[in-house]
PDB file of C-alpha atoms in Angstrom:
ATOM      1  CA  UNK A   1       0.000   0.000   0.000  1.00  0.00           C
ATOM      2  CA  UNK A   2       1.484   3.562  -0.895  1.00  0.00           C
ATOM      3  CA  UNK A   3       1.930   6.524   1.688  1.00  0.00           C
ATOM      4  CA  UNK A   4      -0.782   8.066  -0.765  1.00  0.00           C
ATOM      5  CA  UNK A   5      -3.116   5.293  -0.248  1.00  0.00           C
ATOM      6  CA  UNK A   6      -2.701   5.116   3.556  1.00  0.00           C
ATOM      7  CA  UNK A   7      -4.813   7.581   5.565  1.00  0.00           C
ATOM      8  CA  UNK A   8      -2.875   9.185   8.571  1.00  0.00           C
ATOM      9  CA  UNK A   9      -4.906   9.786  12.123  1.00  0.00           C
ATOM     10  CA  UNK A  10      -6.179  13.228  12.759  1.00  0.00           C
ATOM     11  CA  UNK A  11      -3.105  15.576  13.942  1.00  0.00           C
ATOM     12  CA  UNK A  12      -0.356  13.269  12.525  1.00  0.00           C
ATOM     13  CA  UNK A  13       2.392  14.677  11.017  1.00  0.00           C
ATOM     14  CA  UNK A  14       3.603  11.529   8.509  1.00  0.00           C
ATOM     15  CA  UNK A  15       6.549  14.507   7.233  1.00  0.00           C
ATOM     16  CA  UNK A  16       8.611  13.965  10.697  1.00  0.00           C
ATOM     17  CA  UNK A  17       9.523  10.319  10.951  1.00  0.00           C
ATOM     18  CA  UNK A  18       8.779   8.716  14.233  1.00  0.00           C
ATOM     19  CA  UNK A  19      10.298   6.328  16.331  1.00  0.00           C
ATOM     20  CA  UNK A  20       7.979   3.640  16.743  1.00  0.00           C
ATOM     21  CA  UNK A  21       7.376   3.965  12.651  1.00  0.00           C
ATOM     22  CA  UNK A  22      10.805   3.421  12.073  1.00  0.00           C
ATOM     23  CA  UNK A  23      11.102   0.263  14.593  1.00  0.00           C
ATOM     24  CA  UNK A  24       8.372  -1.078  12.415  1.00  0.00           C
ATOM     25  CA  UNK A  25      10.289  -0.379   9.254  1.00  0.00           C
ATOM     26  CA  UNK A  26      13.444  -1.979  10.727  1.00  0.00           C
ATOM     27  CA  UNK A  27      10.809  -5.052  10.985  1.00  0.00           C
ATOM     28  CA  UNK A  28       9.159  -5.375   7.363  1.00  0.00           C
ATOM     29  CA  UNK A  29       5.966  -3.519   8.816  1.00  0.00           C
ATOM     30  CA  UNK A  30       4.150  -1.417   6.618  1.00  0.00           C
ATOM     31  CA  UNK A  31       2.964   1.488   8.830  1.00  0.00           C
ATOM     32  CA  UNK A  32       5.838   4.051   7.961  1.00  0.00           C
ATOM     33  CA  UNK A  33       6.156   6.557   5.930  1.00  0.00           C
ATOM     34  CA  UNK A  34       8.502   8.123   3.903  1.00  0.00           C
ATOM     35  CA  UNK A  35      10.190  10.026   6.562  1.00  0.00           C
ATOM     36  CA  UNK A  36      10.421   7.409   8.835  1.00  0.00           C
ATOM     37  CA  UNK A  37      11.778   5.333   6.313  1.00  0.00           C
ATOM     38  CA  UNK A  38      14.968   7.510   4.824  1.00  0.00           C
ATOM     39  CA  UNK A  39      15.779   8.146   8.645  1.00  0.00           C
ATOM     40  CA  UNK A  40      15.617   4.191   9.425  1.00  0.00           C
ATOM     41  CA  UNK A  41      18.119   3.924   6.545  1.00  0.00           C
ATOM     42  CA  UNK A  42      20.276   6.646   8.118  1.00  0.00           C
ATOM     43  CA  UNK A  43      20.556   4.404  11.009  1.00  0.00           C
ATOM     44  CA  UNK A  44      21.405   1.509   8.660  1.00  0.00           C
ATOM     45  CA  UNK A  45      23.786   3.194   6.697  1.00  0.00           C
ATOM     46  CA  UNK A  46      26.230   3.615   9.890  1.00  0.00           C
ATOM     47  CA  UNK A  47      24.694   0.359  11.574  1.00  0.00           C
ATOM     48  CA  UNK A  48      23.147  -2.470   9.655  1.00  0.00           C
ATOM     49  CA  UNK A  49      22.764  -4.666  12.354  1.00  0.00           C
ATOM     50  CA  UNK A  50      20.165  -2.546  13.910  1.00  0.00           C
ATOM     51  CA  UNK A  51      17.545  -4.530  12.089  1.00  0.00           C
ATOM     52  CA  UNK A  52      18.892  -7.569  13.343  1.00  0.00           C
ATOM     53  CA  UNK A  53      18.377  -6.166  16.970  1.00  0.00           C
ATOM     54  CA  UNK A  54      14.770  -5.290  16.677  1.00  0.00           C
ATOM     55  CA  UNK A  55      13.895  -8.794  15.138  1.00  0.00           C
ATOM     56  CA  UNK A  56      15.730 -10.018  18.519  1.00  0.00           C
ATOM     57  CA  UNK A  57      14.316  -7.635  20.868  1.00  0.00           C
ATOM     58  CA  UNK A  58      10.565  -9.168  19.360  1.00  0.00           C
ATOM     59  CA  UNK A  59      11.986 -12.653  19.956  1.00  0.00           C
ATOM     60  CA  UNK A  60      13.029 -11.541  23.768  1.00  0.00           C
ATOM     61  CA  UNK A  61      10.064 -10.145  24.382  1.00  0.00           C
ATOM     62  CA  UNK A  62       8.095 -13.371  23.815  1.00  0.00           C
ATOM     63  CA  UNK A  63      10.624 -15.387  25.988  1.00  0.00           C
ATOM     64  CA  UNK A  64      10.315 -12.993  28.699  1.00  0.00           C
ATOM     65  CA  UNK A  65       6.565 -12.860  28.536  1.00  0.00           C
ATOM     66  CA  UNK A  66       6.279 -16.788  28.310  1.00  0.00           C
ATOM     67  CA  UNK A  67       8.758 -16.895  31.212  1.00  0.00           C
ATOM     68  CA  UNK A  68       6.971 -14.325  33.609  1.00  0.00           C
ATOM     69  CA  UNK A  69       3.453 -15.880  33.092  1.00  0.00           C
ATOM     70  CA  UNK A  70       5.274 -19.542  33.862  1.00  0.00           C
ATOM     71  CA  UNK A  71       6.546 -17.532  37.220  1.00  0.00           C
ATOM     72  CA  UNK A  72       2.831 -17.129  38.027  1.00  0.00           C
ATOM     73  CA  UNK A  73       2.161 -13.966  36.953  1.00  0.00           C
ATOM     74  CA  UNK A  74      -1.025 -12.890  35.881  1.00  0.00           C
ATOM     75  CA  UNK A  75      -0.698  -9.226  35.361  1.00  0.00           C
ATOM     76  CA  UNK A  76       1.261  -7.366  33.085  1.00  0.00           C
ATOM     77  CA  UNK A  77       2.010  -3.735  32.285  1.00  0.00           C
ATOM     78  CA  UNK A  78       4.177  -3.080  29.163  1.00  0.00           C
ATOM     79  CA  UNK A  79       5.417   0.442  28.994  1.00  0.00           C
ATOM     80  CA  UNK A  80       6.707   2.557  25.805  1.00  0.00           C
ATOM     81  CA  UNK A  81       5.073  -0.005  23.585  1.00  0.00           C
ATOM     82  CA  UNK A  82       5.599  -0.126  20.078  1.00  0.00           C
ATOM     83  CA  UNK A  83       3.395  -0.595  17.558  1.00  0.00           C
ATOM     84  CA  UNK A  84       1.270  -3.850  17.238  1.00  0.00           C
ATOM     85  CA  UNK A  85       2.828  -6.555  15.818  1.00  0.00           C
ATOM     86  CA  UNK A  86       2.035 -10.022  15.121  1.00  0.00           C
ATOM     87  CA  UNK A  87       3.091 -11.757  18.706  1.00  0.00           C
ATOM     88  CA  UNK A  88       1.763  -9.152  21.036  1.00  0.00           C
ATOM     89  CA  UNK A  89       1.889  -9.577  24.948  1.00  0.00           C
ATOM     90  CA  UNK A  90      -1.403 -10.161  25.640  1.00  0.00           C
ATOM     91  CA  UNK A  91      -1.581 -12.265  22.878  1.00  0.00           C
ATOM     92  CA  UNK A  92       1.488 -14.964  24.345  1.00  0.00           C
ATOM     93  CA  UNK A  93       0.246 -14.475  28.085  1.00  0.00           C
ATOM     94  CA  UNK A  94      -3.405 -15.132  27.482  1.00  0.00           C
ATOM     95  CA  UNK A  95      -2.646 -17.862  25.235  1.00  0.00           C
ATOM     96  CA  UNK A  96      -1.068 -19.967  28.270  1.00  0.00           C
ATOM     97  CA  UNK A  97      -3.252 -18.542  30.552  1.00  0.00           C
ATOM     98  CA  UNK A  98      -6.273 -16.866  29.230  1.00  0.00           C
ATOM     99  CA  UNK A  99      -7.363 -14.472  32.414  1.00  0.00           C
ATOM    100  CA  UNK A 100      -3.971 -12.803  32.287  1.00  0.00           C
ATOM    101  CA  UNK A 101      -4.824  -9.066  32.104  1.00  0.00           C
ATOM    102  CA  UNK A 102      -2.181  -7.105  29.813  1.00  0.00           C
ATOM    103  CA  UNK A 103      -2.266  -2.959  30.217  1.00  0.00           C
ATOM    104  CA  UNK A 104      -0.199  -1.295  27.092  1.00  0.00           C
ATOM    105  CA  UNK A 105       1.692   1.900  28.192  1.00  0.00           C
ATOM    106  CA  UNK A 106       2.553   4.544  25.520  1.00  0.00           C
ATOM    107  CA  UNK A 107       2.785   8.330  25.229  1.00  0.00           C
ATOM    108  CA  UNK A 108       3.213   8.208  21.016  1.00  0.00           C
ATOM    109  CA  UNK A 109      -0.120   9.104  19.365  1.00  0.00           C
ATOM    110  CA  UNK A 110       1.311   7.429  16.393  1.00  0.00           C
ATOM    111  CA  UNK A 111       1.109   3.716  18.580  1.00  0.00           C
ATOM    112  CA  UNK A 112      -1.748   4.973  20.815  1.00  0.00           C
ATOM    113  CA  UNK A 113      -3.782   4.750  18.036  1.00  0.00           C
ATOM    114  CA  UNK A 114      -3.177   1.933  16.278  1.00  0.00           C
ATOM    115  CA  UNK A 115      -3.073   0.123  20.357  1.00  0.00           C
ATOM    116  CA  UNK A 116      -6.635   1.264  20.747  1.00  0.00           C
ATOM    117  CA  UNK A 117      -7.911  -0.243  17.320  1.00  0.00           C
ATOM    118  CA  UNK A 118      -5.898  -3.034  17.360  1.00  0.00           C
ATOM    119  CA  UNK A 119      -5.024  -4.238  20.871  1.00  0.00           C
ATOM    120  CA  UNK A 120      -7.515  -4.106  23.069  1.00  0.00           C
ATOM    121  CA  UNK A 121      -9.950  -6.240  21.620  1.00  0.00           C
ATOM    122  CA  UNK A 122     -10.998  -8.003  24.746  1.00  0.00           C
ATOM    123  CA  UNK A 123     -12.197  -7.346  28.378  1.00  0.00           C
ATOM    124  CA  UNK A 124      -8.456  -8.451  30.046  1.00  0.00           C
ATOM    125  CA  UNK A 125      -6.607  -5.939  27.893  1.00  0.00           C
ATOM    126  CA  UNK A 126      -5.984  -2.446  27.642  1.00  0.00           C
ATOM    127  CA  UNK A 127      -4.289   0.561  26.219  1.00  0.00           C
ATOM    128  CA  UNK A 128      -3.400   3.825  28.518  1.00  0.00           C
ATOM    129  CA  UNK A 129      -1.792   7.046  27.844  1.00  0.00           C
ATOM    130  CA  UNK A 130       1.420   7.749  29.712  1.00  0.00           C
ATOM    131  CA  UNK A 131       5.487   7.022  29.854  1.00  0.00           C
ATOM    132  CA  UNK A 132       7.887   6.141  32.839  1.00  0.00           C
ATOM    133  CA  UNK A 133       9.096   9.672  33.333  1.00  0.00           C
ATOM    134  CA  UNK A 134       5.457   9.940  35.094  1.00  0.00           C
ATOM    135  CA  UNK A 135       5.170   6.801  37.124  1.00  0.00           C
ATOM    136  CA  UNK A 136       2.556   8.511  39.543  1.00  0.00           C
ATOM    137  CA  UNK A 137       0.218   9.297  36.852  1.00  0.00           C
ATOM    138  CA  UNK A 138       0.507   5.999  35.647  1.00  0.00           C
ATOM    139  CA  UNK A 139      -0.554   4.167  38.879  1.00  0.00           C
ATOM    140  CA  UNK A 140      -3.210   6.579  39.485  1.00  0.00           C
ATOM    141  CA  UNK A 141      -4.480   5.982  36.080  1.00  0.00           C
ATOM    142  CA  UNK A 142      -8.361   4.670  36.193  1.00  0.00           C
ATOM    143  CA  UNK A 143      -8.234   2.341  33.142  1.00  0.00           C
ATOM    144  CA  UNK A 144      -4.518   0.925  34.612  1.00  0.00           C
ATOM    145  CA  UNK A 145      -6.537  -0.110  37.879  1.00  0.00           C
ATOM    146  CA  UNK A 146      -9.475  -1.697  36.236  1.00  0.00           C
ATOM    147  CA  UNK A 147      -7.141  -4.180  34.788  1.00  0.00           C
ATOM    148  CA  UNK A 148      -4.167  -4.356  37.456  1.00  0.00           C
ATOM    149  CA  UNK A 149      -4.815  -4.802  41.129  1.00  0.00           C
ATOM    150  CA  UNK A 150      -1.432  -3.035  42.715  1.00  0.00           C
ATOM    151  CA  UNK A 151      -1.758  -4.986  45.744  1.00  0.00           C
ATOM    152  CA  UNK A 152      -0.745  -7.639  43.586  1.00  0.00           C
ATOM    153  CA  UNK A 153       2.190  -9.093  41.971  1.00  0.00           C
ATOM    154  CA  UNK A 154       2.666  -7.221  38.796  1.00  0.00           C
ATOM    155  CA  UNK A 155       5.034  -7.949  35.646  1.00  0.00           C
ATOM    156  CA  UNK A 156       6.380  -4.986  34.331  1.00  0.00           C
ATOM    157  CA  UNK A 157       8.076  -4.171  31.162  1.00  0.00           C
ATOM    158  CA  UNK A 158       9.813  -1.702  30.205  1.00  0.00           C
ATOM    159  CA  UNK A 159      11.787  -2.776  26.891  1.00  0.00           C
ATOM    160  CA  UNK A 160      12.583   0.501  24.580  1.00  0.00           C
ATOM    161  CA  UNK A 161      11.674   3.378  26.349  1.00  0.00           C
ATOM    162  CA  UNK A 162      14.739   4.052  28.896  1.00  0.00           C
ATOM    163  CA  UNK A 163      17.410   4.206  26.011  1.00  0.00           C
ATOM    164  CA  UNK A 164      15.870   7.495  25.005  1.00  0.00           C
ATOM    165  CA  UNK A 165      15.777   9.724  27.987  1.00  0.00           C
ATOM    166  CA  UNK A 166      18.897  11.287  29.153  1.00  0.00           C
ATOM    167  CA  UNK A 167      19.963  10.953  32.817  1.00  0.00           C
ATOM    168  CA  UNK A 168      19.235  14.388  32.958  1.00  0.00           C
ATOM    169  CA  UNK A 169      15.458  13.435  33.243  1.00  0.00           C
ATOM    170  CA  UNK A 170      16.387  11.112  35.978  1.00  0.00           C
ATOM    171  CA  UNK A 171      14.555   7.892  34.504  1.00  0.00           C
ATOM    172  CA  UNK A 172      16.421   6.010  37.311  1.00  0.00           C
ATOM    173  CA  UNK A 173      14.128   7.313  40.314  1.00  0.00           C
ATOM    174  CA  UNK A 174      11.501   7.116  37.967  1.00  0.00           C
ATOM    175  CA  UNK A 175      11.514   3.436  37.532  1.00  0.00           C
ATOM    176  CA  UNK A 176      12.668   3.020  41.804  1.00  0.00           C
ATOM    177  CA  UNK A 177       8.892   5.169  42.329  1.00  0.00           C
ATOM    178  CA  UNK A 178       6.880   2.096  40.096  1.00  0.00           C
ATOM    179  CA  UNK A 179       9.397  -0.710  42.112  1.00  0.00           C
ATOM    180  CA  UNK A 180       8.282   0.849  45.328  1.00  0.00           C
ATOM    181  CA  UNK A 181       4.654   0.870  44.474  1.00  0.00           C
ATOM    182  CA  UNK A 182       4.425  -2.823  43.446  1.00  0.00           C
ATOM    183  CA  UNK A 183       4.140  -5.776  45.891  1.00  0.00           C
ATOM    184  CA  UNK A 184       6.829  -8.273  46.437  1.00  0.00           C
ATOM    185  CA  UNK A 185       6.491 -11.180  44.341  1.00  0.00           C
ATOM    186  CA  UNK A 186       6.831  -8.683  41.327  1.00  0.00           C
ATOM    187  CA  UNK A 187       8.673  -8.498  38.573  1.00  0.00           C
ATOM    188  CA  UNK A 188      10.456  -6.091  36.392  1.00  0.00           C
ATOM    189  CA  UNK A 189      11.949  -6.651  32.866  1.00  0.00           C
ATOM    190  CA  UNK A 190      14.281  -4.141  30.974  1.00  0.00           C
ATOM    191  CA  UNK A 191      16.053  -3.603  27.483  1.00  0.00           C
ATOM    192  CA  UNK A 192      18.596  -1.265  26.846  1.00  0.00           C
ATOM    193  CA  UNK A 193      20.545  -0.340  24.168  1.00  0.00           C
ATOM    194  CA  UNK A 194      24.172  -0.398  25.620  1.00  0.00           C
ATOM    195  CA  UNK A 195      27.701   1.114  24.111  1.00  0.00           C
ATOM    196  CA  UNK A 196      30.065  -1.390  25.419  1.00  0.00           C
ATOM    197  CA  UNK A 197      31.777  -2.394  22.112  1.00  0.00           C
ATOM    198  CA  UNK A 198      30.405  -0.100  19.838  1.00  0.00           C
ATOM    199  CA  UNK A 199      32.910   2.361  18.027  1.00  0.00           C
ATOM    200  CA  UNK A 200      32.874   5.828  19.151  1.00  0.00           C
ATOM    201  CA  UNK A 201      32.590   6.978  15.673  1.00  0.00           C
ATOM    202  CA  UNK A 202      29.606   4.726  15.207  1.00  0.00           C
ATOM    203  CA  UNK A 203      28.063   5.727  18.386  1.00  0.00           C
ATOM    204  CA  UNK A 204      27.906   9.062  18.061  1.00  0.00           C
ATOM    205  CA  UNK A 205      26.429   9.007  14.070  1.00  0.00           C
ATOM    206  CA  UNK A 206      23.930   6.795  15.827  1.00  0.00           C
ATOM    207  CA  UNK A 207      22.677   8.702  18.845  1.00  0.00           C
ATOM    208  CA  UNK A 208      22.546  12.171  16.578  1.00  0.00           C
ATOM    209  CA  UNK A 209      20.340  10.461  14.346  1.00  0.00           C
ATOM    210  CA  UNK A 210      18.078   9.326  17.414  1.00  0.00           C
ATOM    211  CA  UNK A 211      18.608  12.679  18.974  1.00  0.00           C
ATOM    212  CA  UNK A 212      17.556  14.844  15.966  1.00  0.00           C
ATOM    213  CA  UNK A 213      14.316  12.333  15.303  1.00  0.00           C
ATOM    214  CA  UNK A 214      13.415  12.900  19.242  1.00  0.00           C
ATOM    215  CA  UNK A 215      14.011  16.728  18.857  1.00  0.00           C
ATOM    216  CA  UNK A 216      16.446  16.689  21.644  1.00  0.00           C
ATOM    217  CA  UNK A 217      19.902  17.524  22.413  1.00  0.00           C
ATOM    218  CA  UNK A 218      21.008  15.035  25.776  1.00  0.00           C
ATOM    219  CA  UNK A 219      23.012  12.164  24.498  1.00  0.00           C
ATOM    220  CA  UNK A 220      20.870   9.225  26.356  1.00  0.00           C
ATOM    221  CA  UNK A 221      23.491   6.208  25.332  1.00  0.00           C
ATOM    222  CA  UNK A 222      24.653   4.136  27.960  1.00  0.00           C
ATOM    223  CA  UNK A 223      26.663   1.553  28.920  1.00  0.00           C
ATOM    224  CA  UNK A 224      25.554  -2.419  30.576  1.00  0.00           C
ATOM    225  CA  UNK A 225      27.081  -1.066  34.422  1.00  0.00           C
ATOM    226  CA  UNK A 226      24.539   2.282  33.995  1.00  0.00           C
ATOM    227  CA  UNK A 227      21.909  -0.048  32.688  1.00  0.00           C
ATOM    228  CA  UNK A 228      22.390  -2.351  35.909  1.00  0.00           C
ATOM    229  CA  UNK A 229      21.675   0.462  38.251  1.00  0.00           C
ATOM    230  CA  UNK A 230      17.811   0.080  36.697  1.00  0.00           C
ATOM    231  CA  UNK A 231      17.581  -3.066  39.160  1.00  0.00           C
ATOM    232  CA  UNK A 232      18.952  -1.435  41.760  1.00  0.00           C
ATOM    233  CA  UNK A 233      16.817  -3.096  45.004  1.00  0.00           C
ATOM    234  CA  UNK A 234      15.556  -6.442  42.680  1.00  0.00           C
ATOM    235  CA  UNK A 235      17.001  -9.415  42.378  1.00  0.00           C
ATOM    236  CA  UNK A 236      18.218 -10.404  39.109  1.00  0.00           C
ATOM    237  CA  UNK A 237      17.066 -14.196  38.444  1.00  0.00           C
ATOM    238  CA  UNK A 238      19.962 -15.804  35.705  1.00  0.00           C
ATOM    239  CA  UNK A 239      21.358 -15.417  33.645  1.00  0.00           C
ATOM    240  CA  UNK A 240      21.301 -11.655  35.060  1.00  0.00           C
ATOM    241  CA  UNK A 241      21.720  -8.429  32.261  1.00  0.00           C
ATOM    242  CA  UNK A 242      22.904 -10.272  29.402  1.00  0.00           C
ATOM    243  CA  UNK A 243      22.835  -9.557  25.528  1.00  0.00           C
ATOM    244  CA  UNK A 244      19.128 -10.192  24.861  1.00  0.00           C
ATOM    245  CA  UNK A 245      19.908 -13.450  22.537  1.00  0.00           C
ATOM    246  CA  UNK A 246      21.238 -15.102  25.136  1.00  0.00           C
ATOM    247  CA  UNK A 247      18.670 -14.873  27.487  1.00  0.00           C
ATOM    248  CA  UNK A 248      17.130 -17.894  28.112  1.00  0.00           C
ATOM    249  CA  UNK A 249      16.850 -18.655  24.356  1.00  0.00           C
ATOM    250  CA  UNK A 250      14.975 -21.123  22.720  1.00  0.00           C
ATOM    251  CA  UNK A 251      18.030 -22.847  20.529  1.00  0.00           C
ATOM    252  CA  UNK A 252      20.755 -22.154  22.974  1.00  0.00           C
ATOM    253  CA  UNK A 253      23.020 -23.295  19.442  1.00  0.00           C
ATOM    254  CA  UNK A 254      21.321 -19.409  18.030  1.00  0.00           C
ATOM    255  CA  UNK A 255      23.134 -18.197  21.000  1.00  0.00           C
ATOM    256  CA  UNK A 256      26.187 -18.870  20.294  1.00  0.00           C
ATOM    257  CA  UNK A 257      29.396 -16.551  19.113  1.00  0.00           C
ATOM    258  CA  UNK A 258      29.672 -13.275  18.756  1.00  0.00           C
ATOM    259  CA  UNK A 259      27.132 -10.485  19.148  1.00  0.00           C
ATOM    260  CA  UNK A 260      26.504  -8.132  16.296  1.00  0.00           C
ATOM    261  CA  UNK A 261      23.493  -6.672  18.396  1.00  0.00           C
ATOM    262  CA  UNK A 262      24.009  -4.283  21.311  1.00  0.00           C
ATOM    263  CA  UNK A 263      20.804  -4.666  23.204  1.00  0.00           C
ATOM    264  CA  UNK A 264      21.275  -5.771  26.573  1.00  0.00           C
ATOM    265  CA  UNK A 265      18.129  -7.038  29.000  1.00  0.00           C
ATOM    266  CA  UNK A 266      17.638  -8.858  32.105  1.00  0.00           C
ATOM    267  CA  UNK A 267      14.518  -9.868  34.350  1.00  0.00           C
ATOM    268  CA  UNK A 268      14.731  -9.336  38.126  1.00  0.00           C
ATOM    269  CA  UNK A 269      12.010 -10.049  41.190  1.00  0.00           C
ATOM    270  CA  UNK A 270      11.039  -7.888  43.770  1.00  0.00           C
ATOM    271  CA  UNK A 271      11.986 -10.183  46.772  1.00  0.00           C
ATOM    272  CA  UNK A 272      11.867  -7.459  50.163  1.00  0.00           C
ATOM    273  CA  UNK A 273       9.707  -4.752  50.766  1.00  0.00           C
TER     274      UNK A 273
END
């Protein structure tokens, strides 16, 4: 289908790519547009292999979601989703156990509106406007507590959205606030983008690209022991923050050698009030 073809929602500017546009570019989706797809081939000009990490960070996300609902839990909140796909969250948790209730987090009109259309399709699963820079909001919010009872073990994910906000914004005490507010038994999982190995040179071509898409100036990149500090007061179950393919993978032979991908995620459980 062309861009000319596709009708954009009401106050969407399809001239200024978009983030979660471009992830869904980088995955052979067809909701982008031609902005979104010259800057996705920026990024794959200076890194190829970043289409290799969003096809893993899909695969991870099933794994963890399988693995969390086979830990017992039952409720899930997935924060700075993308855009649908074909193996959402609700979809893998409610197909093992249908009464798990799955809340999708997002602050992008672009997914909030495809979410809404798409996603919540049934009475154990719903779509709510917010990020992780306002975790009060979030746990206030009326269509979050219709679906997740707080007093509760809750699963939540937050697999994308922290490698874009600069430690200026302080994202760190913003994910300790939704720790604190959830029961023990819970869990949290995070993906980051890390910088260990990568090139300076590379680096920096790809966070300017991010940064100019964003319309922001902080340099967010970090590196795995800066990611860690996410978990601070949770217990990391194994095999700890690892490169995402290697977490707990389905053919541990996949797993094996060296990592093109720079995505780095982990799984820990809130064990102590």
């Amino acid at each position: 289908m062309s861009d000319a073809s596709r009708r954009p929602g009401a106050g969407l500017d399809t001239s200024v790519p978009n983030i979660a546009r471009m992830n869904n570019y980088f995955l052979g989706g067809k909701d982008n547009f031609a902005a979104d797809r010259r800057a996705a081939e920026e990024v794959l000009a200076v890194a190829p292999e970043v289409r290799e990490m969003t096809h893993q960070a899909q695969e991870f996300l099933g794994r963890i979601t399988r693995y969390l609902v086979g830990e017992g839990m039952t409720q899930f909140v997935v924060i700075g989703s993308g855009l649908p796909n074909r193996r959402n969250v609700h979809q893998v948790a409610q197909e093992i156990a249908p009464g798990t209730r799955v809340v999708y987090v997002s602050n992008d009109p672009v997914v909030l509106s495809h979410a809404r259309a798409t996603l919540a399709t049934n009475a154990h699963t719903g779509v709510v406007e917010g990020d992780v820079m306002h975790p009060s909001e979030l746990l206030t919010d009326p269509e979050l507590l219709r679906l997740v009872d707080l007093d509760l073990p809750v699963a939540v994910l937050i697999l994308s959205a922290l490698q874009f906000i600069p430690d200026e914004d302080d994202p760190h005490k913003s994910v300790a606030v939704l720790r604190d507010a959830v029961p023990v038994g819970s869990h949290f999982a995070i993906g980051h983008v890390v910088f260990d190995t990568r090139p300076e040179e590379a680096r920096s071509a790809v966070v300017e690209i991010f940064q100019r898409v964003l319309g922001r100036g902080e340099d967010a990149s970090r590196r795995s022991e800066e990611v860690l500090r996410f978990f601070d007061g949770l217990d990391l179950v194994d095999p700890g923050l690892v490169y995402i393919r290697h977490w707990h993978p389905d053919n541990p032979l996949t797993a094996q050698g060296r990592d093109r991908a720079w995505t780095m995620g982990g799984v820990a459980r809130k064990s102590r009030g």
